Amino acid sequence: MLLSACDAPFETVLHASNAFDARAVWLNRQLVKWPGADAGARFKLYHSATGRINAVAGAKVSGADGSLTMAVHPAATPSDAAQRFKYVGAGALLAVAQADQARLPALLKQQLVLVQESADGTVRDATALQIAGALDDIYAAAGKTAGLGVSAAKDRTGFKLWAPTAQHAAVCTYDKGYGKAAAIESMRFDATTGTWSAAKRGDLSGKYYKYVVDVIAPGKGLVRNLVTDPYSISLTTDSLRSYIADLDSARLKPAGWDETPVPDRVAAQTDMSVYELHVRDFSINDNTVSIANRGKYTAFTESGSNGMKHLAALSRAGMTDIHLLPVYDIGSVPEQGCVAPQPSGAPDGEGQQALVGATFIKDCYNWGYDPYHYSAPEGSYATDAADGARRIVEFRQMVMALHKADLRVGMDVVYNHTYIAGQNEKSVLDRVVPGYYHRLNAKGAIERSTCCDNTATENMMMARLMIDSAELWTRHYKVDSFRFDLMGHQPRAAMETLQARVDKAAGRKVNLIGEGWNFGEVENGARFVQASQLSLNGSGIGTFSDRGRDAVRGGGAGDSGEKMFSMQGYINGLVYDPNAYAGQRPKEDLLRTADLIRVGLAGSVRSYAMQTWQDKVMELQAIDYSGQPAGYASEPSEVVNYVENHDNQTMYDVNAFRLPLATSGAERARVQMLGAAINAFSQGVAYYHAGFDILRSKSLDRNSFESGDWFNRLDWSYRDNYFGVGLPPAADNGKDYALLKPLLANAALKPAPADIAFARDAFRDLLKIRASSTLFRLRTAADIRQRLHFLNTGSAQVPTVVAARIDGAAYPGAGFKTVSYFINVDKVEQSIVADGEKARRYRLHPVHSAGGAADRRAQAARYDSATGRFTIPARTAVVFVE
């Protein structure tokens, strides 16, 4: 190839081709299955190196370089292929003749079209083929080939790219992140692994590179793609070129990087208390951070800022982990020239969202669920996106700063989809190995159930890319834990392999949690055993539980119209304090919901038995939750409890809908802390959204992923929660504007600084209580079965009070002989009598009785040892100990 190829457009079509559906599926190097095809027909596999095949029904094939005859396979499908491709419909099973199998690796570099022919050779039907099964079989050795990506050493710089279907490949090197290429080097193909490699003399660290690959792209033809490295470790501005570096180089390490210890405060996964935080949200609105660092990784290094003081206070109280929303390279945020609109207007105005909507494509904000390069830090959070080294160093500075605050660092990772696919300019994987890395439907189109272009981590090299990437973040950035977006779209087997690899890389346990939702084309194990809620038992990998979340909040994520108001939850008035929309719901609804709260408090453990509101003793797995078992986990480590995260409305905003309108600001703050208490006292991992503790509002926005700084702000000065800063963006909220406007215009719904301060301090006290005893963080299901005992259950219960005793005798780290907690969600004082609790020496937890305790109302809670009566003030969570 000529050097000019390095400065060409991202795509050059060398020979255009016709488009075909890909309804046939390679099962392995020998077998093809064509669903719906008549097994009694004649089949030929046509090939063309330039992609010029024309196959029209009723005519003969033209433009092909040759063909192979495919015979119907007389035997059964091998068990491994049958299991992997069990979702493929019934149809003709065809085989490549033994004599032709050696040709297949070369033919897979060409356009392939499978044709069903009539006796006279005319086309009856024609289809392209889905290639993953063949590539994974032929190039099985690629799963263990070392050193994919760039490697820089003192006297040599190497490049390795897995591209088994490429006809030619070369690497372009550039002295800078902009300007003309300096050199082009042809790459050598390894027929065993499907990998192309090249080496150049000298250490090229600090320079940049791209690959040129000639591939057959479905629907396009033979194309020459100028593309970045799927294994990029850093990039220049807007990800235009990959960066050459050795991540072990001293020049990429901040002073003290190798010596700074990782916090050692999570002995078991249930010790985790997690604060979910967006890098830009953290500091962009904090005027105590220097201007250059606002919205950047380096904001975390300013220990005197309001934001870092807030995180340090949470750490001291018992928060263990900061989970960062995506910080890998993001495709949807411009890294140069992005805009930061400054809206203004009435609390219920439409102008704010109109400005945000007009600029969202070019503004500086996105949550980041748009993966571009999985293993490179995002450039918009660096102080100079043009410098590939800067983002590496500054990311590490952020990690060091959080570790110094005794906070572990978690990453939100999105291996289940890419930002874009196909021949789009910001597509990477599909332009290197077209048709391999993404999950395809029955016609060969990419599945998009996750919102975007779904990856196929059941394919060997996509699974490897995910695992290699997670290992890189663990090894080179000291990441302590991962939160997997839509983890149910990954195979359990791949996640367990990943767990082993990151643990080995770190030399310690790396905690894995994720969204285990079960939906889409993989639902109910349609393609593989998923890493989903019901399929991870015994793995130790945690999934977010919707059981307690929905019971606490009420309703569901998709509620709109009057259902946003009427579907009250346990803490915001269900039955006991109906709002104007709720009507009079039966007491049974509250009793049933109270049981679901207890399910969450017991860690959603399958085998835990409790008395239900119908006076039956049932294991949690026998209790119904929308047709699923309410208890779904084998161990508490497999459950992540939460009542708010970045998705959907914040808790404050949900309560704006569901609490009666006359509820005061002080009481709204108390209600929010009831949700915090349920989360803090639940067995399993405790997970909180940043700002939950300061009554964060997004002005009723149900989906703020591209709502800009305006709707996502945090105020670490504790003066404002940003309720009533305008109607939220119309795209997701507009249909409900008539209902939202009166709420946003109601000044009484905006909390006073005193309400925010109460929530802040009460939340920290709850963290201290959870941290004070391992009884709130029991290690095993057996521990929960043995030690957790619910009080006030059955049909005669006081349904607005959940209460439990946890026995601490001889339990490591218990700190107390007994811990008992009580959560009264009612707006009036309630009492319960527990005969088994008579004659104990209960006292208030030391956090409640301390001079600086935030919730003075809790100090009015009473225990009568003669009768076993506990009296709990209105809207109060209280813990007694002995």
XYZ file of N, CA and C in Angstrom, residues 390-514:
375
model
N -1.821 12.562 28.328
C -2.456 13.354 29.392
C -3.623 12.601 30.028
N -4.451 11.989 29.222
C -5.627 11.329 29.795
C -5.232 10.114 30.631
N -4.144 9.445 30.266
C -3.668 8.306 31.055
C -3.200 8.781 32.425
N -2.353 9.797 32.418
C -1.796 10.314 33.669
C -2.894 10.879 34.558
N -3.795 11.640 33.971
C -4.820 12.297 34.779
C -5.852 11.314 35.312
N -6.149 10.276 34.553
C -7.023 9.229 35.076
C -6.379 8.607 36.311
N -5.095 8.325 36.227
C -4.400 7.739 37.367
C -4.345 8.716 38.544
N -4.220 9.999 38.259
C -4.259 10.988 39.342
C -5.609 10.963 40.056
N -6.674 10.809 39.295
C -8.008 10.710 39.890
C -8.101 9.484 40.798
N -7.629 8.345 40.307
C -7.671 7.127 41.107
C -6.859 7.307 42.381
N -5.671 7.885 42.267
C -4.840 8.121 43.452
C -5.556 9.006 44.458
N -6.198 10.061 43.977
C -6.879 10.996 44.876
C -8.015 10.304 45.627
N -8.766 9.463 44.935
C -9.851 8.753 45.597
C -9.307 7.706 46.563
N -8.266 7.016 46.161
C -7.660 6.041 47.067
C -7.106 6.722 48.319
N -6.531 7.900 48.155
C -6.007 8.621 49.323
C -7.130 9.048 50.263
N -8.343 9.210 49.702
C -9.507 9.517 50.536
C -10.132 8.233 51.095
N -9.422 7.109 50.933
C -9.863 5.794 51.392
C -11.136 5.346 50.693
N -11.263 5.745 49.438
C -12.388 5.336 48.612
C -11.879 4.475 47.457
N -12.439 3.305 47.313
C -12.099 2.452 46.188
C -12.753 3.009 44.926
N -12.238 2.612 43.775
C -12.708 3.155 42.497
C -13.337 2.042 41.674
N -14.573 2.263 41.279
C -15.276 1.331 40.405
C -15.550 1.980 39.063
N -15.655 1.170 38.033
C -15.950 1.639 36.680
C -17.260 1.059 36.191
N -18.061 1.899 35.595
C -19.250 1.454 34.866
C -18.807 1.111 33.455
N -18.964 -0.143 33.058
C -18.492 -0.592 31.751
C -19.661 -1.108 30.916
N -19.559 -0.882 29.608
C -20.680 -1.156 28.704
C -20.170 -2.015 27.552
N -19.902 -3.267 27.853
C -19.405 -4.177 26.834
C -20.543 -4.805 26.025
N -21.786 -4.480 26.361
C -22.917 -5.127 25.688
C -23.290 -4.473 24.371
N -22.776 -3.285 24.082
C -23.033 -2.670 22.780
C -21.918 -1.681 22.444
N -21.905 -1.260 21.195
C -20.988 -0.210 20.759
C -21.785 1.030 20.390
N -21.075 2.147 20.322
C -21.723 3.413 19.959
C -22.380 3.320 18.591
N -21.688 2.663 17.683
C -22.187 2.568 16.310
C -21.503 1.371 15.652
N -21.992 0.942 14.508
C -21.436 -0.254 13.857
C -21.434 -0.052 12.354
N -21.190 -1.169 11.629
C -21.167 -1.104 10.173
C -20.000 -0.274 9.669
N -20.217 0.442 8.572
C -19.170 1.234 7.954
C -19.206 2.697 8.386
N -19.903 2.993 9.476
C -19.911 4.356 9.989
C -18.510 4.760 10.446
N -18.231 6.053 10.380
C -16.878 6.521 10.683
C -16.456 6.183 12.103
N -17.395 6.234 13.074
C -17.042 5.948 14.461
C -17.249 4.476 14.821
N -17.387 3.641 13.804
C -17.395 2.198 14.020
C -15.955 1.698 13.971
N -15.609 0.852 14.899
C -14.259 0.288 14.923
C -14.309 -1.217 14.635
N -15.008 -1.956 15.491
C -14.983 -3.414 15.400
C -15.490 -3.916 14.052
N -16.594 -3.369 13.593
C -17.202 -3.838 12.363
C -16.396 -3.457 11.126
N -15.525 -2.483 11.253
C -14.708 -2.107 10.100
C -13.388 -2.882 10.073
N -13.126 -3.646 11.130
C -11.944 -4.508 11.157
C -12.317 -5.936 10.775
N -13.360 -6.473 11.413
C -13.869 -7.803 11.065
C -15.377 -7.669 10.848
N -15.803 -7.290 9.661
C -17.229 -7.052 9.419
C -18.076 -8.287 9.727
N -19.159 -8.049 10.475
C -20.114 -9.112 10.734
C -19.749 -10.056 11.845
N -18.651 -9.798 12.570
C -18.231 -10.752 13.602
C -18.585 -10.312 15.017
N -18.279 -9.092 15.374
C -18.311 -8.677 16.776
C -19.711 -8.392 17.314
N -20.702 -8.284 16.451
C -22.042 -7.924 16.895
C -23.001 -9.108 16.778
N -24.011 -9.097 17.627
C -25.017 -10.162 17.628
C -26.021 -9.894 16.520
N -26.279 -10.913 15.727
C -27.095 -10.747 14.530
C -28.439 -11.448 14.681
N -29.430 -10.904 13.988
C -30.741 -11.543 14.000
C -30.858 -12.549 12.860
N -32.047 -13.045 12.628
C -32.230 -14.123 11.656
C -31.937 -13.689 10.228
N -31.907 -12.385 9.974
C -31.589 -11.894 8.633
C -30.165 -11.343 8.531
N -29.436 -11.422 9.641
C -28.065 -10.935 9.617
C -27.908 -9.485 10.001
N -28.999 -8.820 10.382
C -28.902 -7.441 10.860
C -28.519 -7.449 12.334
N -27.905 -6.361 12.784
C -27.445 -6.292 14.165
C -28.623 -6.100 15.116
N -28.649 -6.917 16.175
C -29.666 -6.767 17.214
C -29.411 -5.472 17.975
N -30.504 -4.814 18.388
C -30.385 -3.519 19.075
C -31.247 -3.449 20.332
N -31.454 -4.575 20.988
C -32.336 -4.589 22.157
C -31.794 -3.771 23.316
N -30.497 -3.520 23.340
C -29.905 -2.750 24.439
C -29.989 -1.244 24.206
N -30.536 -0.849 23.093
C -30.680 0.551 22.646
C -29.810 0.817 21.446
N -28.703 0.080 21.362
C -27.662 0.372 20.372
C -27.231 -0.940 19.724
N -26.083 -0.944 19.100
C -25.633 -2.117 18.354
C -25.034 -3.154 19.316
N -25.797 -4.224 19.551
C -25.414 -5.229 20.541
C -24.152 -5.973 20.128
N -23.235 -6.118 21.047
C -22.068 -6.959 20.802
C -22.409 -8.413 21.101
N -21.597 -9.307 20.578
C -21.820 -10.746 20.738
C -20.691 -11.321 21.582
N -20.800 -11.194 22.898
C -19.743 -11.705 23.769
C -19.765 -13.220 23.874
N -20.714 -13.864 23.186
C -20.646 -15.317 23.046
C -19.638 -15.717 21.979
N -19.211 -14.776 21.157
C -18.170 -15.028 20.162
C -16.803 -14.880 20.816
N -15.912 -15.755 20.481
C -14.639 -15.885 21.196
C -13.885 -14.566 21.328
N -13.719 -13.846 20.222
C -12.854 -12.669 20.272
C -13.555 -11.433 20.805
N -14.882 -11.395 20.811
C -15.574 -10.322 21.504
C -15.495 -10.551 23.011
N -15.655 -11.802 23.426
C -15.473 -12.115 24.844
C -14.052 -11.783 25.272
N -13.099 -12.118 24.412
C -11.711 -11.831 24.763
C -11.466 -10.336 24.871
N -12.017 -9.556 23.955
C -11.848 -8.107 24.016
C -12.391 -7.566 25.332
N -13.564 -8.026 25.746
C -14.143 -7.594 27.016
C -13.240 -7.967 28.190
N -12.780 -9.190 28.208
C -11.968 -9.670 29.330
C -10.612 -8.972 29.349
N -9.967 -8.845 28.180
C -8.683 -8.145 28.109
C -8.829 -6.700 28.574
N -9.928 -6.069 28.187
C -10.149 -4.680 28.562
C -10.304 -4.537 30.074
N -11.125 -5.381 30.668
C -11.307 -5.319 32.121
C -9.994 -5.590 32.848
N -9.210 -6.516 32.314
C -7.903 -6.799 32.929
C -6.983 -5.582 32.829
N -7.016 -4.892 31.709
C -6.181 -3.700 31.555
C -6.544 -2.643 32.591
N -7.835 -2.372 32.761
C -8.238 -1.355 33.750
C -7.829 -1.763 35.156
N -7.900 -3.056 35.434
C -7.508 -3.546 36.757
C -6.010 -3.426 36.974
N -5.245 -3.892 36.005
C -3.795 -3.944 36.147
C -3.153 -2.557 36.076
N -3.590 -1.745 35.135
C -2.880 -0.495 34.868
C -3.504 0.747 35.504
N -4.723 0.624 35.992
C -5.374 1.792 36.601
C -5.865 1.524 38.019
N -5.574 0.330 38.555
C -5.923 -0.040 39.922
C -7.416 0.073 40.199
N -8.221 -0.244 39.199
C -9.670 -0.246 39.383
C -10.043 -1.388 40.326
N -10.901 -1.084 41.284
C -11.224 -2.027 42.352
C -12.489 -2.839 42.085
N -13.377 -2.299 41.261
C -14.653 -2.986 41.030
C -15.228 -2.519 39.701
N -16.148 -3.306 39.174
C -16.795 -2.980 37.911
C -18.304 -3.109 38.067
N -19.000 -2.208 37.408
C -20.456 -2.286 37.296
C -20.776 -2.479 35.813
N -21.362 -3.626 35.468
C -21.600 -3.985 34.072
C -23.003 -3.558 33.642
N -23.046 -2.693 32.654
C -24.310 -2.284 32.074
C -24.938 -3.470 31.339
N -26.231 -3.711 31.572
C -26.979 -4.771 30.884
C -26.185 -6.073 30.802
N -25.710 -6.479 31.970
C -24.866 -7.668 32.072
C -25.601 -8.937 31.653
N -26.935 -8.931 31.720
C -27.703 -10.095 31.304
C -27.542 -10.433 29.843
N -26.957 -9.513 29.064
C -26.671 -9.791 27.653
C -25.298 -10.443 27.463
N -24.600 -10.714 28.574
C -23.318 -11.422 28.492
C -23.514 -12.869 28.941
N -22.719 -13.786 28.429
C -22.759 -15.151 28.956
C -22.160 -15.219 30.360
N -22.782 -16.010 31.196
C -22.238 -16.226 32.535
C -20.807 -16.749 32.446
N -20.549 -17.657 31.524
C -19.213 -18.245 31.416
C -18.160 -17.184 31.138
N -18.479 -16.219 30.280
C -17.526 -15.155 29.983
C -17.282 -14.293 31.214
N -18.330 -14.027 31.975
C -18.173 -13.218 33.185
C -17.344 -13.955 34.238
N -17.505 -15.245 34.341
C -16.712 -15.985 35.322
C -15.250 -16.044 34.904
N -14.992 -16.162 33.613
C -13.606 -16.090 33.139
C -13.028 -14.709 33.421
N -13.822 -13.683 33.175
C -13.375 -12.317 33.450
C -13.047 -12.154 34.935
N -13.911 -12.679 35.807
C -13.666 -12.587 37.245
C -12.307 -13.178 37.605
N -12.013 -14.343 37.076
C -10.731 -14.988 37.379
C -9.560 -14.167 36.864
N -9.705 -13.609 35.675
C -8.601 -12.838 35.080
C -8.327 -11.541 35.849
N -9.371 -10.815 36.223
C -9.124 -9.539 36.920
C -8.613 -9.790 38.328
N -9.091 -10.846 38.968
C -8.574 -11.173 40.297
C -7.079 -11.482 40.231
N -6.686 -12.250 39.232
C -5.272 -12.601 39.072
C -4.444 -11.363 38.768
N -4.968 -10.495 37.901
C -4.224 -9.281 37.536
C -4.029 -8.371 38.734
N -5.038 -8.292 39.594
C -4.969 -7.387 40.739
C -4.261 -8.018 41.934
N -4.219 -9.342 41.979
C -3.675 -10.016 43.153
C -4.606 -9.895 44.342
N -5.888 -9.663 44.072
C -6.889 -9.508 45.120
C -8.261 -9.666 44.467
N -9.283 -9.699 45.296
C -10.645 -9.806 44.759
C -11.058 -8.475 44.126
N -11.517 -8.553 42.875
C -12.102 -7.407 42.193
C -13.608 -7.657 42.130
N -14.376 -6.750 42.676
C -15.807 -6.971 42.813
C -16.544 -6.676 41.513
N -17.428 -7.597 41.140
C -18.219 -7.464 39.923
C -19.692 -7.391 40.276
N -20.338 -6.335 39.802
C -21.782 -6.208 39.935
C -22.323 -5.732 38.591
N -23.612 -5.879 38.367
C -24.141 -5.424 37.096
C -25.648 -5.541 37.004
